[in-house]
XYZ file of C-alpha atoms in Angstrom:
180
model
C -0.571 7.605 -17.534
C -3.533 7.060 -14.155
C -4.003 3.167 -13.746
C -6.071 1.264 -14.984
C -8.945 -1.593 -13.670
C -9.601 -3.883 -15.659
C -13.196 -3.804 -17.248
C -13.524 -6.783 -17.382
C -12.753 -9.119 -13.565
C -11.362 -12.095 -15.464
C -10.449 -13.576 -18.637
C -7.295 -12.969 -21.313
C -6.780 -9.815 -19.357
C -6.737 -10.279 -15.893
C -3.937 -13.715 -16.774
C -1.979 -11.435 -18.962
C -2.064 -8.809 -16.436
C -0.739 -11.240 -13.329
C 1.195 -12.518 -15.754
C 3.175 -9.182 -15.797
C 2.327 -8.231 -13.089
C 4.094 -11.831 -11.365
C 7.461 -10.823 -13.952
C 7.911 -7.781 -12.420
C 7.104 -9.383 -9.011
C 10.287 -12.053 -10.115
C 12.570 -9.255 -11.234
C 12.987 -6.227 -8.843
C 13.706 -9.487 -6.837
C 16.736 -11.195 -8.949
C 17.847 -7.134 -9.938
C 18.217 -3.709 -9.102
C 15.074 -1.985 -9.902
C 16.506 0.897 -11.994
C 18.456 -1.931 -14.001
C 14.132 -3.428 -14.861
C 12.974 -1.860 -18.771
C 9.577 -2.893 -20.056
C 11.548 -5.681 -23.114
C 12.767 -7.884 -19.852
C 9.414 -7.674 -18.219
C 7.034 -8.450 -21.703
C 9.727 -11.553 -22.550
C 9.487 -12.739 -18.618
C 5.444 -12.912 -19.170
C 5.224 -14.146 -22.490
C 4.120 -10.425 -24.224
C 5.342 -8.307 -25.822
C 6.075 -4.209 -24.735
C 3.692 -2.846 -27.063
C 0.856 -4.996 -25.001
C 2.324 -3.384 -21.653
C 3.033 0.314 -23.401
C -0.226 -0.135 -24.554
C -1.847 -1.084 -20.992
C -0.242 1.290 -18.086
C 2.019 3.350 -20.576
C 4.807 3.239 -19.191
C 7.155 1.751 -16.706
C 6.512 3.782 -13.908
C 2.672 3.672 -14.000
C 3.608 -0.458 -14.621
C 5.271 0.298 -10.926
C 2.770 2.207 -9.137
C -0.068 -0.569 -10.613
C 2.095 -3.380 -9.469
C 3.033 -1.382 -6.138
C -0.551 -0.888 -5.810
C -1.578 -4.419 -5.502
C 0.581 -5.122 -3.134
C -1.080 -2.600 -1.414
C -4.537 -3.877 -1.521
C -5.170 -5.908 1.427
C -6.162 -9.636 1.007
C -8.093 -9.675 3.875
C -9.891 -7.859 6.792
C -8.299 -5.886 9.339
C -7.385 -8.576 12.634
C -10.833 -8.042 14.927
C -8.515 -8.655 18.571
C -11.758 -7.424 19.959
C -10.802 -3.987 20.678
C -10.727 -0.842 18.746
C -7.425 0.068 20.195
C -5.998 -3.373 19.729
C -7.386 -3.522 15.656
C -5.565 0.159 15.476
C -2.614 -0.837 16.629
C -2.386 -4.396 15.059
C -3.669 -2.615 12.244
C -0.257 0.292 12.182
C 1.819 -1.949 13.539
C 2.120 -3.876 10.671
C 1.264 -1.112 8.062
C 4.746 -0.097 10.101
C 6.335 -3.079 9.601
C 5.375 -4.262 5.728
C 6.477 -0.169 4.879
C 9.601 0.680 6.630
C 11.287 -2.418 4.978
C 12.522 -1.483 1.581
C 10.767 -3.057 -0.749
C 7.555 -1.609 1.466
C 9.825 1.831 0.810
C 10.169 1.002 -2.761
C 6.362 0.554 -3.224
C 5.672 3.795 -2.001
C 7.768 5.376 -3.978
C 6.450 4.043 -6.577
C 3.262 5.212 -5.855
C 4.294 8.408 -4.725
C 5.930 8.784 -8.752
C 2.722 7.137 -10.279
C 0.193 10.433 -10.725
C -2.271 7.920 -9.275
C -1.525 8.537 -4.608
C -5.184 9.272 -4.546
C -5.459 5.452 -5.018
C -2.785 4.741 -1.443
C -4.940 6.377 0.395
C -7.754 4.651 -0.501
C -6.972 1.595 0.377
C -5.475 2.931 4.177
C -9.124 4.909 4.513
C -11.339 1.153 3.721
C -9.022 -0.608 6.444
C -9.663 1.869 9.021
C -12.843 2.541 8.334
C -13.611 -1.473 8.422
C -11.970 -0.895 12.500
C -13.546 2.309 12.669
C -17.213 0.664 11.611
C -16.874 -2.631 14.261
C -16.922 0.182 17.796
C -19.781 1.740 17.002
C -20.754 2.471 20.671
C -17.056 3.280 21.331
C -17.626 6.565 19.290
C -14.706 5.840 17.425
C -12.567 8.949 15.450
C -13.014 9.563 12.155
C -10.046 7.620 9.762
C -9.634 11.239 8.034
C -8.427 12.465 12.391
C -6.745 8.630 11.985
C -5.032 8.783 9.826
C -4.352 13.227 10.192
C -2.606 11.685 13.804
C -1.509 8.711 13.014
C -1.045 7.287 9.923
C 1.143 10.017 7.786
C 3.568 10.682 10.559
C 4.432 6.871 10.031
C 4.297 7.640 6.207
C 6.355 10.663 6.330
C 8.797 8.778 8.578
C 9.402 5.740 6.675
C 9.398 8.682 3.683
C 11.946 11.098 5.435
C 13.408 9.532 7.900
C 16.700 7.696 9.084
C 14.631 5.621 10.684
C 11.133 4.718 10.920
C 8.692 5.239 14.066
C 9.851 2.909 17.000
C 6.380 0.522 17.767
C 5.956 3.156 21.660
C 6.085 6.038 18.761
C 2.952 4.602 17.068
C 1.251 3.278 20.165
C 1.554 6.904 22.116
C -0.091 8.642 18.482
C -2.642 6.061 18.196
C -3.897 6.810 22.308
C -3.172 10.516 21.108
C -5.959 9.570 18.255
C -8.082 8.624 20.465
C -8.819 10.248 23.356
C -11.489 11.972 23.975
C -11.124 15.720 25.282
């Protein structure tokens, strides 16, 4: 089931959604994710399970929605004054956050949902913000950065025993920024 954006930006619907998201985050901190249930979430949020099922359809869609909310940045990427510096700062933060156990769980929840396209849209928006800051530097396209920096980073986070080392991440960024 696709993740739904609230039809109204505020009001009761937004309060209910935030209450449910808070309940999910709290339960995931207290217990194993495999033991979290919709009735537990509903009880913690002060709603009925039918409210959750009506809005999200099932637990996996709710977990994906909470995961996507975590992925949405609260601010623009750091402005270091240079294209390379901005991309490094963004990529290092992304690697640090997503290679943690909670970060990996976020990625798995989004991957398991029917909405992984939202994840790439969030990343692309962040990278576009950086690229737009430096038009005189002939920056690479966002797709180029995703293919050469983000994709190997995500692959290693999800499928390797160890995520990329920061030095390897910097080498990928250097390759992506080369002008051949």
